[in-house]
Amino acid sequence: ESCLKCNDDYCNGITHPTVQRLKCIKCLGENCGEMLEDNSEFCEIFSTNETCISVFDANDLIIERGCSSSVTTKCAESNGLVCIECKINNCNVHKSIEEKNVCVSCSSLNDPSCVSNTDTPTIKSCKNDQCYSRLSPIGGNSLNQYVDKGCRTDLDSNYTCNDSVCKSCSGDLCNNVLYPSDRLSCLYCTKNDCNPNVSQKKVCKEYNSQNQACITIFNDKNEVNYRDCYADAMEGTKEICDSND
């Protein structure tokens, strides 16, 4: 047994424990057509047998999502309903009976966490268990690359995703990993926040296999003024570092 104490009125109306408790998308009826992560809730039952579930009718229309212990619709061959179950937080995003698997779907251009593994990835349902992670040029004069991830079936069928800039894998959310695996991590801070004990740790957002580095900029008093990944820094900052090479 365990106990949590709190000191405000009605403060004991909490979900406990939240660690290792499954969290699922919850909706019913017409609201399930456009499900959002805002509809995510912890399952009432704390059990290793708990799953997230998507329920489809005989016409392949989603009619309910939720935790398996609490959904009101029960699947059986006799009623023609089909249930797809999974055991990953918010994994019940399936859009059709065909899409039984899930992959991380993101781009580091608008989501920096896409480059690494995260506890709260954006998830997409897929027609098979093949996922991908890929590097693409950012564009312009930059030699840096960004990452996008998704279902292997989203790529052209003739595209070979098995080289230095694209990797495919098998299994639900198998692409929820640091990509590429040699991507650097650095401390990040600006000006007054550059105490080594409080600097943030970050995985470098942009990738350049030929020029990975962490940088530290000093002011005229020889005090640390800036820390970051070289690839993520502004061009003016890079020029300062390049001039010191």
C-alpha positions as a printed NumPy array, in Angstrom:
array([[  0.   ,   0.   ,   0.   ],
       [  1.005,   3.634,  -0.458],
       [ -0.332,   7.043,   0.548],
       [ -0.142,  10.581,  -0.803],
       [ -0.947,  13.539,   1.46 ],
       [ -2.013,  17.   ,   0.242],
       [ -3.25 ,  20.112,   2.002],
       [ -5.849,  21.828,  -0.208],
       [ -9.617,  21.332,  -0.331],
       [-10.582,  18.272,  -2.403],
       [ -6.942,  17.814,  -3.459],
       [ -7.142,  14.033,  -3.156],
       [ -9.126,  13.632,  -6.367],
       [ -6.07 ,  12.503,  -8.282],
       [ -5.064,   9.549, -10.425],
       [ -2.45 ,   7.406,  -8.712],
       [ -0.11 ,   5.996,  -9.724],
       [  0.41 ,   7.708, -13.092],
       [  3.784,   6.043, -13.655],
       [  3.27 ,   2.885, -15.756],
       [ -0.506,   3.484, -15.801],
       [ -1.78 ,   3.234, -19.373],
       [ -3.245,   6.315, -21.025],
       [ -5.617,   6.009, -23.989],
       [ -7.596,   8.174, -26.415],
       [-11.235,   8.194, -25.278],
       [-14.253,   9.046, -27.461],
       [-17.664,   7.69 , -28.401],
       [-19.774,   7.948, -31.555],
       [-19.436,  10.91 , -33.909],
       [-16.704,  12.465, -31.758],
       [-14.349,   9.657, -32.771],
       [-13.995,  10.855, -36.357],
       [-11.559,  13.589, -35.337],
       [ -9.833,  12.345, -32.197],
       [ -7.315,  14.575, -30.466],
       [ -4.751,  13.897, -27.774],
       [ -6.821,  16.301, -25.663],
       [ -9.205,  13.337, -25.369],
       [ -6.525,  11.243, -23.686],
       [ -7.253,   9.849, -20.222],
       [ -5.557,   7.502, -17.769],
       [ -7.23 ,   4.098, -17.494],
       [ -9.146,   3.584, -14.25 ],
       [ -7.806,   0.059, -13.884],
       [ -4.096,  -0.211, -13.026],
       [ -3.164,  -3.552, -14.554],
       [ -0.603,  -5.067, -16.902],
       [ -3.563,  -6.594, -18.748],
       [ -5.048,  -3.186, -19.594],
       [ -4.979,  -2.156, -23.269],
       [ -6.061,   0.749, -25.43 ],
       [ -8.769,  -0.172, -27.907],
       [-10.349,   1.097, -31.137],
       [-13.79 ,  -0.308, -32.009],
       [-15.011,  -0.427, -35.633],
       [-18.417,  -1.417, -36.986],
       [-18.992,  -3.713, -39.978],
       [-18.667,  -0.722, -42.335],
       [-15.166,   0.106, -41.059],
       [-16.385,   3.186, -39.177],
       [-14.841,   3.992, -35.811],
       [-17.495,   4.037, -33.085],
       [-15.487,   4.092, -29.845],
       [-11.987,   4.47 , -28.415],
       [-10.865,   3.961, -24.847],
       [ -9.366,   1.63 , -22.263],
       [-10.379,  -2.006, -22.704],
       [-11.713,  -2.175, -19.146],
       [-14.119,   0.728, -19.63 ],
       [-15.342,   0.804, -23.256],
       [-19.098,   0.369, -23.501],
       [-18.981,  -1.471, -26.844],
       [-17.908,  -5.096, -26.762],
       [-16.576,  -6.864, -29.854],
       [-17.754, -10.276, -30.967],
       [-18.083, -12.138, -34.251],
       [-21.832, -12.23 , -33.7  ],
       [-22.229,  -8.446, -33.698],
       [-19.785,  -7.763, -36.562],
       [-17.664,  -5.366, -34.537],
       [-13.875,  -5.377, -34.793],
       [-11.577,  -4.313, -31.964],
       [ -7.919,  -3.355, -32.386],
       [ -5.92 ,  -3.369, -29.151],
       [ -2.484,  -2.006, -28.273],
       [ -0.473,  -1.392, -25.08 ],
       [  1.298,   1.928, -25.671],
       [  0.112,   5.295, -24.346],
       [ -2.434,   6.881, -26.729],
       [ -1.81 ,   4.205, -29.352],
       [ -5.506,   3.723, -30.242],
       [ -5.413,   6.189, -33.144],
       [ -6.374,   3.579, -35.76 ],
       [ -8.294,   5.058, -38.701],
       [ -9.486,   1.796, -40.24 ],
       [ -9.52 ,  -1.95 , -39.651],
       [ -6.62 ,  -2.272, -42.114],
       [ -4.393,   0.052, -40.089],
       [ -3.607,  -2.149, -37.108],
       [ -0.053,  -0.948, -36.445],
       [  1.351,   2.387, -35.279],
       [  4.478,   4.445, -35.991],
       [  5.848,   7.765, -34.81 ],
       [  4.885,  10.455, -37.35 ],
       [  6.731,  13.787, -37.102],
       [  9.207,  16.237, -38.613],
       [ 12.006,  17.944, -36.711],
       [ 11.305,  21.106, -38.733],
       [  8.367,  21.796, -36.411],
       [  8.928,  19.272, -33.624],
       [ 12.491,  19.156, -32.204],
       [ 11.68 ,  16.028, -30.158],
       [ 11.294,  14.116, -33.446],
       [ 15.058,  13.514, -33.611],
       [ 15.059,  11.288, -30.508],
       [ 12.9  ,   8.922, -28.482],
       [ 10.171,  10.58 , -26.424],
       [  7.531,   9.542, -23.904],
       [  4.858,  11.486, -25.796],
       [  5.392,  10.894, -29.521],
       [  2.895,  11.831, -32.221],
       [  1.456,   8.487, -33.333],
       [ -0.06 ,   7.46 , -36.66 ],
       [ -1.802,   4.225, -37.605],
       [ -0.276,   2.194, -40.456],
       [ -1.258,  -0.677, -42.728],
       [  1.716,  -2.793, -41.637],
       [  4.359,  -2.789, -38.907],
       [  7.033,  -1.073, -41.04 ],
       [  8.139,   2.397, -39.829],
       [ 10.856,   4.694, -41.109],
       [ 13.232,   7.469, -40.018],
       [ 14.765,   9.644, -42.73 ],
       [ 17.224,  12.522, -43.19 ],
       [ 16.45 ,  15.238, -45.758],
       [ 18.258,  18.477, -46.707],
       [ 16.911,  21.565, -44.966],
       [ 17.408,  23.544, -48.18 ],
       [ 19.   ,  26.807, -49.157],
       [ 22.736,  26.997, -48.572],
       [ 22.608,  24.828, -45.464],
       [ 24.364,  21.478, -45.441],
       [ 22.345,  20.436, -42.389],
       [ 19.594,  17.834, -42.494],
       [ 16.284,  17.427, -40.672],
       [ 14.487,  14.224, -39.662],
       [ 11.043,  13.001, -40.568],
       [  9.414,   9.789, -39.36 ],
       [  6.308,   7.863, -40.36 ],
       [  4.782,   4.717, -41.825],
       [  6.905,   2.956, -44.44 ],
       [  3.824,   2.783, -46.668],
       [  3.785,   6.609, -46.814],
       [  6.986,   6.519, -48.887],
       [  7.056,   5.729, -52.588],
       [  7.079,   1.967, -53.081],
       [ 10.235,   2.297, -55.229],
       [ 12.076,   4.264, -52.559],
       [ 14.845,   2.24 , -50.914],
       [ 14.825,   3.05 , -47.22 ],
       [ 17.91 ,   1.159, -46.163],
       [ 20.92 ,   3.436, -46.444],
       [ 22.767,   6.249, -44.668],
       [ 19.832,   8.678, -44.918],
       [ 16.842,   6.402, -44.361],
       [ 16.227,   3.491, -42.021],
       [ 13.185,   1.243, -41.826],
       [ 12.24 ,  -1.034, -38.939],
       [  9.54 ,  -3.468, -37.889],
       [  7.267,  -3.196, -34.87 ],
       [  4.894,  -0.687, -33.307],
       [  6.699,   2.62 , -32.644],
       [ 10.042,   1.068, -33.612],
       [ 11.072,   4.475, -35.007],
       [ 10.73 ,   6.157, -31.61 ],
       [ 14.524,   6.29 , -31.381],
       [ 17.416,   8.729, -31.635],
       [ 18.141,   9.128, -35.351],
       [ 20.82 ,   8.997, -36.569],
       [ 22.23 ,   7.102, -33.623],
       [ 25.455,   9.165, -33.644],
       [ 23.6  ,  12.488, -33.298],
       [ 25.351,  14.723, -30.768],
       [ 23.883,  16.124, -27.535],
       [ 25.136,  19.401, -26.03 ],
       [ 24.529,  21.828, -23.2  ],
       [ 22.401,  24.855, -24.088],
       [ 22.255,  28.246, -22.375],
       [ 22.294,  31.969, -23.076],
       [ 24.05 ,  34.731, -21.097],
       [ 23.029,  34.722, -17.407],
       [ 21.761,  31.131, -17.578],
       [ 25.15 ,  29.683, -18.473],
       [ 26.087,  28.281, -15.09 ],
       [ 27.282,  24.726, -15.915],
       [ 25.035,  23.357, -13.191],
       [ 21.859,  24.797, -14.695],
       [ 22.519,  24.661, -18.435],
       [ 19.921,  22.634, -20.297],
       [ 20.817,  19.37 , -21.96 ],
       [ 19.556,  19.076, -25.532],
       [ 19.797,  16.709, -28.465],
       [ 21.01 ,  18.667, -31.484],
       [ 18.039,  19.428, -33.729],
       [ 19.884,  19.726, -37.026],
       [ 22.334,  17.114, -38.299],
       [ 25.527,  17.376, -40.332],
       [ 27.589,  14.2  , -40.326],
       [ 30.705,  16.126, -41.394],
       [ 30.51 ,  18.846, -38.769],
       [ 29.078,  17.752, -35.424],
       [ 30.252,  19.829, -32.483],
       [ 29.216,  21.517, -29.259],
       [ 30.205,  25.173, -28.933],
       [ 30.85 ,  27.644, -26.097],
       [ 30.961,  31.403, -26.708],
       [ 32.79 ,  33.698, -24.266],
       [ 32.304,  37.445, -23.765],
       [ 35.112,  40.032, -23.471],
       [ 35.412,  39.214, -19.744],
       [ 36.057,  35.569, -20.614],
       [ 32.677,  34.589, -19.131],
       [ 30.499,  31.978, -20.792],
       [ 27.851,  33.755, -22.845],
       [ 26.336,  30.949, -24.921],
       [ 26.365,  27.172, -25.268],
       [ 24.689,  25.168, -28.021],
       [ 25.031,  22.658, -30.831],
       [ 27.123,  24.046, -33.694],
       [ 24.531,  22.922, -36.257],
       [ 21.685,  24.682, -34.41 ],
       [ 23.506,  28.01 , -33.906],
       [ 22.934,  31.184, -35.942],
       [ 25.272,  31.756, -38.897],
       [ 26.99 ,  34.673, -37.139],
       [ 27.79 ,  32.46 , -34.176],
       [ 29.134,  29.742, -36.441],
       [ 31.429,  32.287, -38.103],
       [ 32.912,  33.187, -34.707],
       [ 33.647,  29.53 , -34.02 ],
       [ 34.992,  28.901, -37.518],
       [ 37.376,  31.846, -37.211],
       [ 38.897,  30.245, -34.099],
       [ 39.573,  26.882, -35.728]])
